[in-house]
Amino acid sequence: MSFWFREQTTVSLSWNELTGAVGDSATVLPVVVAVAVLTELSLPVMLVWFGVFQVVWGLYYGAPISVEPMKAFAALVIAGTISTGELVVAGLLLAVLLLALGTTQSLETVNRYVDDTVVRGVQLGVALVLLETGVGLGLDDPMLVAVAVGIVAVLAVVGYSGQSAFAVFVFGAAIALVETGVPTPAVPAVDAMFMLPTMTLSVQTAEAILAQVAVTVGNAALATSVLLADYFDRDVSADQLSNSMGLMNLVAVPFGAFPMCHGSGGVAGKYAFGARTPGANLILGAGYVLTAFLAVGVIAAYPTALLGVILVLIALQLGWTGVSRTDDLTVVAAIGGFGVLVNLGLALVLGVLVQQLRARV
């Protein structure tokens, strides 16, 4: 089934759009489940916001654009480096910054100072933080981890290694369902939607923003703009994407949303699994909202050891992206190593300074 939404925009609700929706959710669900288990944020509330903005931006841009959790923020809050209150402040301040960058059309200028090597280095640092956290969680139940590793190995052998994180996530969900039984519908708790009282401003808040802004500018704005043109023939500028990211976080973060972005990985995932229209966003948005009303009991029983495996898999994928798409592995490794050993925000600053010094030599 398909229909015209507006000029030059067809919305299809076909099987390909459904599989494309799954391609985007494979990296979103494991991250937000881990955040819900390990922080004060509510999974149902987060899923509702992801669902709402999947629909909003899919229709607005007329393409199967992604709406993903901000990975650097996720790594830091999952690892306990920043608190939920610090996350809320960081999300809001970054929203204002993104709106300012987009409104003044400044992203191309910013990109001159934060080049691809620096972004890849920060990506590697985020991956290493996730890896460290994942290994720690996996130690809770080595036997369960061994089964999950077996699932990953089988998928790799049959050629579906890209779906391993989602497969382990489904395995964990099945275990939780066996323990809790079939969930009954429940409305997300109203008090979980008011996060402003938890706000905490600290040095860690600024460091988290520095770590995230490099990834957001490089991956969620500039790279996503290119992919939308390549895959779907949509002329969407990085500054437009910056504005939409800023707007949705300014609206949603104070009310229980996890900070969200438009990731190029999600766009690539949708395309690889068949999505060609905003129909994938409508299907995925509805799926997130439906899950939000059924996930309350299941989340409490989700095995944390399997979350550890999922985080390791996501870390390996993110880390490989950082090191495989650069011509300067030494600098990327140095920034990433400094980020995990010292601080991701300082790693970004160090990377920019090194880049500028090398440019003048």
Short mmCIF file of C-alpha atoms in Angstrom, two decimals:
data_model
loop_
_atom_site.label_atom_id
_atom_site.label_comp_id
_atom_site.label_asym_id
_atom_site.label_seq_id
_atom_site.Cartn_x
_atom_site.Cartn_y
_atom_site.Cartn_z
CA MET A 1 0.00 0.00 0.00
CA SER A 2 1.28 3.47 -0.86
CA PHE A 3 -0.02 7.03 -0.98
CA TRP A 4 1.12 10.54 -1.87
CA PHE A 5 1.98 12.67 1.15
CA ARG A 6 2.94 15.83 -0.72
CA GLU A 7 4.62 16.79 -3.98
CA GLN A 8 7.44 14.37 -4.85
CA THR A 9 6.89 12.34 -1.66
CA THR A 10 5.37 8.87 -1.81
CA VAL A 11 4.79 6.94 1.40
CA SER A 12 4.84 3.16 1.02
CA LEU A 13 3.86 0.65 3.72
CA SER A 14 5.31 -2.37 1.90
CA TRP A 15 7.36 -5.31 3.19
CA ASN A 16 10.58 -3.53 2.15
CA GLU A 17 9.69 -0.57 4.35
CA LEU A 18 9.07 -2.93 7.27
CA THR A 19 12.45 -4.63 6.86
CA GLY A 20 14.06 -1.20 6.47
CA ALA A 21 12.55 -0.16 9.78
CA VAL A 22 14.13 -3.21 11.42
CA GLY A 23 17.49 -2.20 9.96
CA ASP A 24 17.34 1.11 11.82
CA SER A 25 16.05 -0.32 15.12
CA ALA A 26 18.87 -2.85 15.46
CA THR A 27 21.25 -0.28 16.96
CA VAL A 28 18.63 1.86 18.73
CA LEU A 29 16.84 -0.68 20.90
CA PRO A 30 19.90 -2.26 22.55
CA VAL A 31 21.28 1.17 23.50
CA VAL A 32 18.05 2.55 24.98
CA VAL A 33 17.39 -0.70 26.87
CA ALA A 34 20.87 -0.47 28.40
CA VAL A 35 20.24 3.18 29.33
CA ALA A 36 16.88 2.27 30.91
CA VAL A 37 18.37 -0.56 32.97
CA LEU A 38 21.37 1.41 34.18
CA THR A 39 19.94 4.94 34.65
CA GLU A 40 16.82 6.74 35.91
CA LEU A 41 15.40 7.27 32.42
CA SER A 42 12.20 5.40 31.55
CA LEU A 43 12.27 3.01 28.59
CA PRO A 44 8.59 3.54 27.67
CA VAL A 45 8.99 7.32 27.69
CA MET A 46 12.18 7.18 25.62
CA LEU A 47 10.53 4.87 23.09
CA VAL A 48 7.51 7.14 22.74
CA TRP A 49 9.76 10.08 21.86
CA PHE A 50 11.77 7.99 19.39
CA GLY A 51 8.48 6.91 17.81
CA VAL A 52 7.11 10.44 17.59
CA PHE A 53 10.20 11.86 15.89
CA GLN A 54 10.59 8.91 13.52
CA VAL A 55 7.22 9.93 12.10
CA VAL A 56 7.78 13.72 12.30
CA TRP A 57 11.14 13.82 10.52
CA GLY A 58 10.33 11.04 8.07
CA LEU A 59 7.36 13.02 6.78
CA TYR A 60 9.11 16.38 7.04
CA TYR A 61 12.15 15.34 4.99
CA GLY A 62 10.21 12.93 2.77
CA ALA A 63 12.82 10.21 3.21
CA PRO A 64 13.59 7.31 5.58
CA ILE A 65 15.82 9.41 7.81
CA SER A 66 17.09 7.97 11.08
CA VAL A 67 16.44 9.06 14.67
CA GLU A 68 19.02 7.52 16.97
CA PRO A 69 20.39 7.96 20.50
CA MET A 70 23.48 10.14 20.72
CA LYS A 71 26.22 7.54 21.09
CA ALA A 72 28.79 9.54 23.07
CA PHE A 73 26.17 10.57 25.63
CA ALA A 74 24.98 6.95 25.79
CA ALA A 75 28.48 5.63 26.42
CA LEU A 76 29.13 8.16 29.18
CA VAL A 77 25.83 7.76 31.03
CA ILE A 78 25.91 3.95 30.77
CA ALA A 79 29.45 3.92 32.13
CA GLY A 80 28.42 6.21 34.99
CA THR A 81 30.80 8.96 33.90
CA ILE A 82 27.89 11.40 33.88
CA SER A 83 24.66 11.25 35.89
CA THR A 84 21.13 11.41 34.51
CA GLY A 85 20.88 15.02 35.65
CA GLU A 86 24.11 15.92 33.88
CA LEU A 87 22.82 14.15 30.77
CA VAL A 88 19.66 16.29 30.78
CA VAL A 89 21.67 19.52 30.98
CA ALA A 90 24.13 18.31 28.33
CA GLY A 91 21.26 17.39 26.00
CA LEU A 92 19.59 20.77 26.38
CA LEU A 93 22.79 22.79 25.96
CA LEU A 94 23.77 20.77 22.91
CA ALA A 95 20.26 21.35 21.50
CA VAL A 96 20.77 25.11 21.80
CA LEU A 97 24.23 24.83 20.21
CA LEU A 98 22.88 22.79 17.28
CA LEU A 99 20.08 25.30 16.70
CA ALA A 100 22.61 28.12 16.74
CA LEU A 101 24.90 26.33 14.28
CA GLY A 102 22.04 25.45 11.96
CA THR A 103 20.36 28.85 12.07
CA THR A 104 23.58 30.68 11.29
CA GLN A 105 24.58 28.05 8.69
CA SER A 106 27.89 27.54 10.46
CA LEU A 107 28.47 23.80 10.12
CA GLU A 108 30.74 24.05 7.10
CA THR A 109 32.96 26.45 9.07
CA VAL A 110 32.96 24.15 12.10
CA ASN A 111 33.92 21.26 9.85
CA ARG A 112 37.15 23.04 8.94
CA TYR A 113 38.27 22.83 12.56
CA VAL A 114 36.88 19.39 13.43
CA ASP A 115 37.99 17.26 10.50
CA ASP A 116 37.26 13.61 9.80
CA THR A 117 40.35 12.35 11.65
CA VAL A 118 39.28 14.04 14.87
CA VAL A 119 35.72 12.71 14.53
CA ARG A 120 37.02 9.18 13.94
CA GLY A 121 39.26 9.47 16.98
CA VAL A 122 36.36 10.52 19.19
CA GLN A 123 34.30 7.66 17.73
CA LEU A 124 37.04 5.24 18.73
CA GLY A 125 37.17 6.73 22.22
CA VAL A 126 33.40 6.33 22.61
CA ALA A 127 33.71 2.74 21.39
CA LEU A 128 36.40 1.98 23.97
CA VAL A 129 34.24 3.41 26.78
CA LEU A 130 31.35 1.20 25.64
CA LEU A 131 33.67 -1.79 25.37
CA GLU A 132 34.94 -1.35 28.92
CA THR A 133 31.39 -1.06 30.28
CA GLY A 134 30.16 -4.04 28.25
CA VAL A 135 32.92 -6.33 29.46
CA GLY A 136 32.14 -5.37 33.05
CA LEU A 137 28.44 -6.19 32.64
CA GLY A 138 29.21 -9.46 30.87
CA LEU A 139 31.08 -10.75 33.90
CA ASP A 140 27.72 -10.98 35.74
CA ASP A 141 26.86 -14.25 33.96
CA PRO A 142 29.68 -15.85 31.92
CA MET A 143 27.52 -18.83 30.89
CA LEU A 144 24.83 -16.62 29.40
CA VAL A 145 27.53 -14.60 27.66
CA ALA A 146 28.91 -17.84 26.16
CA VAL A 147 25.50 -18.63 24.66
CA ALA A 148 25.27 -15.10 23.22
CA VAL A 149 28.74 -15.43 21.71
CA GLY A 150 27.56 -18.68 20.09
CA ILE A 151 24.62 -16.82 18.52
CA VAL A 152 26.98 -14.16 17.19
CA ALA A 153 29.30 -16.83 15.76
CA VAL A 154 26.46 -18.66 13.98
CA LEU A 155 25.19 -15.41 12.43
CA ALA A 156 28.71 -14.55 11.27
CA VAL A 157 29.08 -17.96 9.60
CA VAL A 158 25.77 -17.65 7.71
CA GLY A 159 26.55 -14.08 6.63
CA TYR A 160 24.34 -12.05 8.97
CA SER A 161 26.93 -10.65 11.34
CA GLY A 162 25.42 -7.17 11.00
CA GLN A 163 22.30 -8.37 12.84
CA SER A 164 24.15 -9.97 15.76
CA ALA A 165 23.45 -7.16 18.26
CA PHE A 166 19.75 -7.25 17.46
CA ALA A 167 19.69 -11.07 17.66
CA VAL A 168 21.28 -11.03 21.12
CA PHE A 169 18.81 -8.32 22.13
CA VAL A 170 15.88 -10.54 21.04
CA PHE A 171 17.43 -13.49 22.92
CA GLY A 172 17.56 -11.39 26.09
CA ALA A 173 14.01 -10.18 25.57
CA ALA A 174 12.86 -13.80 25.26
CA ILE A 175 14.53 -14.68 28.56
CA ALA A 176 12.88 -11.68 30.23
CA LEU A 177 9.49 -12.66 28.79
CA VAL A 178 9.83 -16.20 30.12
CA GLU A 179 10.53 -14.78 33.56
CA THR A 180 7.78 -12.14 33.57
CA GLY A 181 5.14 -13.76 31.39
CA VAL A 182 3.19 -12.02 28.65
CA PRO A 183 3.20 -8.31 29.48
CA THR A 184 -0.02 -6.43 30.05
CA PRO A 185 -0.53 -3.00 28.49
CA ALA A 186 0.52 -0.14 30.75
CA VAL A 187 0.65 3.62 30.33
CA PRO A 188 4.15 5.11 30.86
CA ALA A 189 4.50 6.73 34.27
CA VAL A 190 3.71 10.44 34.13
CA ASP A 191 6.41 11.40 36.64
CA ALA A 192 9.06 9.83 34.36
CA MET A 193 8.34 12.61 31.86
CA PHE A 194 9.57 15.43 34.09
CA MET A 195 13.37 15.42 34.14
CA LEU A 196 14.07 19.12 34.78
CA PRO A 197 14.27 18.68 38.58
CA THR A 198 17.21 16.27 38.08
CA MET A 199 19.31 18.81 36.15
CA THR A 200 22.93 19.05 37.28
CA LEU A 201 25.54 21.37 35.78
CA SER A 202 29.15 20.28 36.19
CA VAL A 203 32.52 20.05 34.46
CA GLN A 204 31.50 16.58 33.28
CA THR A 205 28.53 18.18 31.49
CA ALA A 206 30.82 20.34 29.37
CA GLU A 207 33.14 17.42 28.69
CA ALA A 208 30.21 15.28 27.55
CA ILE A 209 29.05 18.03 25.16
CA LEU A 210 32.54 18.31 23.66
CA ALA A 211 32.67 14.55 23.11
CA GLN A 212 29.21 14.42 21.52
CA VAL A 213 29.45 17.51 19.31
CA ALA A 214 32.30 16.06 17.25
CA VAL A 215 30.35 12.90 16.50
CA THR A 216 27.11 14.82 15.88
CA VAL A 217 28.63 17.33 13.46
CA GLY A 218 30.60 14.72 11.53
CA ASN A 219 28.26 11.75 11.56
CA ALA A 220 24.73 13.01 12.23
CA ALA A 221 24.83 16.20 10.16
CA LEU A 222 27.50 16.21 7.44
CA ALA A 223 27.59 12.47 6.67
CA THR A 224 23.81 12.08 6.87
CA SER A 225 23.31 14.97 4.46
CA VAL A 226 25.53 13.19 1.92
CA LEU A 227 23.75 9.85 2.33
CA LEU A 228 20.28 11.35 1.91
CA ALA A 229 21.42 12.77 -1.42
CA ASP A 230 23.19 9.59 -2.52
CA TYR A 231 20.45 7.12 -1.53
CA PHE A 232 17.19 9.06 -1.85
CA ASP A 233 18.02 12.09 -4.03
CA ARG A 234 17.04 14.45 -1.21
CA ASP A 235 18.74 17.83 -0.95
CA VAL A 236 18.94 18.21 2.83
CA SER A 237 21.76 20.39 4.15
CA ALA A 238 23.80 19.66 7.24
CA ASP A 239 22.49 22.92 8.71
CA GLN A 240 18.87 21.76 8.25
CA LEU A 241 19.70 18.53 10.06
CA SER A 242 21.39 20.50 12.82
CA ASN A 243 18.22 22.56 13.26
CA SER A 244 15.95 19.52 13.44
CA MET A 245 18.24 17.79 15.96
CA GLY A 246 18.36 20.91 18.08
CA LEU A 247 14.60 21.38 17.96
CA MET A 248 13.63 17.82 18.86
CA ASN A 249 16.02 17.70 21.80
CA LEU A 250 14.94 21.10 23.11
CA VAL A 251 11.33 19.88 23.03
CA ALA A 252 11.81 16.31 24.27
CA VAL A 253 14.82 16.02 26.60
CA PRO A 254 13.14 17.91 29.49
CA PHE A 255 10.30 15.37 29.28
CA GLY A 256 12.19 12.11 29.58
CA ALA A 257 13.67 11.65 26.10
CA PHE A 258 17.21 10.48 25.58
CA PRO A 259 19.17 13.00 23.44
CA MET A 260 18.54 12.11 19.79
CA CYS A 261 20.30 12.66 16.48
CA HIS A 262 20.10 11.79 12.78
CA GLY A 263 22.78 9.13 12.38
CA SER A 264 24.25 8.18 9.01
CA GLY A 265 24.45 4.59 10.24
CA GLY A 266 20.69 4.46 10.70
CA VAL A 267 20.11 5.89 7.21
CA ALA A 268 22.46 3.29 5.76
CA GLY A 269 20.72 0.57 7.78
CA LYS A 270 17.29 1.57 6.52
CA TYR A 271 18.50 1.66 2.92
CA ALA A 272 20.36 -1.66 3.16
CA PHE A 273 17.23 -3.40 4.45
CA GLY A 274 14.97 -2.04 1.72
CA ALA A 275 13.51 1.29 2.89
CA ARG A 276 12.97 3.83 0.13
CA THR A 277 10.18 6.07 1.50
CA PRO A 278 9.09 7.62 4.83
CA GLY A 279 6.87 4.56 5.24
CA ALA A 280 9.72 2.90 7.14
CA ASN A 281 9.58 5.76 9.64
CA LEU A 282 5.81 5.43 10.07
CA ILE A 283 6.13 1.69 10.69
CA LEU A 284 9.05 2.06 13.09
CA GLY A 285 7.42 4.97 14.93
CA ALA A 286 4.27 2.94 15.49
CA GLY A 287 6.37 -0.03 16.59
CA TYR A 288 8.28 2.03 19.17
CA VAL A 289 5.08 3.46 20.66
CA LEU A 290 3.44 0.02 20.79
CA THR A 291 6.51 -1.41 22.51
CA ALA A 292 6.47 1.46 25.01
CA PHE A 293 3.07 0.37 26.28
CA LEU A 294 4.19 -3.27 26.66
CA ALA A 295 7.78 -3.02 27.90
CA VAL A 296 7.41 -1.86 31.49
CA GLY A 297 7.58 -5.27 33.16
CA VAL A 298 9.99 -6.88 30.72
CA ILE A 299 12.72 -4.29 31.12
CA ALA A 300 13.20 -4.98 34.83
CA ALA A 301 13.96 -8.64 34.05
CA TYR A 302 16.34 -8.05 31.15
CA PRO A 303 19.68 -9.87 31.74
CA THR A 304 22.42 -7.31 32.29
CA ALA A 305 25.08 -9.76 31.08
CA LEU A 306 23.45 -9.78 27.64
CA LEU A 307 23.39 -5.99 27.67
CA GLY A 308 27.14 -6.27 28.15
CA VAL A 309 27.45 -8.44 25.04
CA ILE A 310 25.32 -6.01 23.05
CA LEU A 311 27.43 -3.06 24.16
CA VAL A 312 30.61 -4.92 23.17
CA LEU A 313 29.17 -5.63 19.71
CA ILE A 314 28.11 -2.00 19.27
CA ALA A 315 31.52 -0.86 20.51
CA LEU A 316 33.32 -3.09 18.01
CA GLN A 317 31.17 -1.82 15.15
CA LEU A 318 31.64 1.83 16.16
CA GLY A 319 35.37 1.34 16.75
CA TRP A 320 35.82 -0.33 13.38
CA THR A 321 34.07 2.61 11.73
CA GLY A 322 36.54 4.92 13.43
CA VAL A 323 39.70 3.07 12.36
CA SER A 324 38.68 1.72 8.95
CA ARG A 325 37.64 5.03 7.40
CA THR A 326 40.75 7.07 8.07
CA ASP A 327 44.13 7.51 6.46
CA ASP A 328 45.73 8.57 9.74
CA LEU A 329 45.33 5.60 12.08
CA THR A 330 48.03 6.83 14.47
CA VAL A 331 46.21 10.08 15.27
CA VAL A 332 42.83 8.34 15.48
CA ALA A 333 44.25 5.75 17.90
CA ALA A 334 45.94 8.45 19.97
CA ILE A 335 42.75 10.51 20.29
CA GLY A 336 40.68 7.41 21.09
CA GLY A 337 43.16 6.11 23.65
CA PHE A 338 43.45 9.51 25.31
CA GLY A 339 39.66 9.73 25.40
CA VAL A 340 39.13 6.48 27.26
CA LEU A 341 42.13 6.87 29.58
CA VAL A 342 41.73 10.57 30.38
CA ASN A 343 38.63 12.29 29.00
CA LEU A 344 36.67 12.33 25.74
CA GLY A 345 36.09 16.07 25.81
CA LEU A 346 39.78 16.81 26.27
CA ALA A 347 40.52 14.29 23.51
CA LEU A 348 38.42 16.37 21.12
CA VAL A 349 40.22 19.60 22.10
CA LEU A 350 43.60 17.87 21.79
CA GLY A 351 42.67 16.50 18.38
CA VAL A 352 41.63 19.92 17.05
CA LEU A 353 44.85 21.52 18.38
CA VAL A 354 47.02 18.81 16.82
CA GLN A 355 45.17 19.17 13.51
CA GLN A 356 45.71 22.94 13.46
CA LEU A 357 49.40 22.62 14.35
CA ARG A 358 49.98 20.03 11.62
CA ALA A 359 48.17 22.23 9.09
CA ARG A 360 50.63 25.07 9.78
CA VAL A 361 53.76 22.96 9.45
#
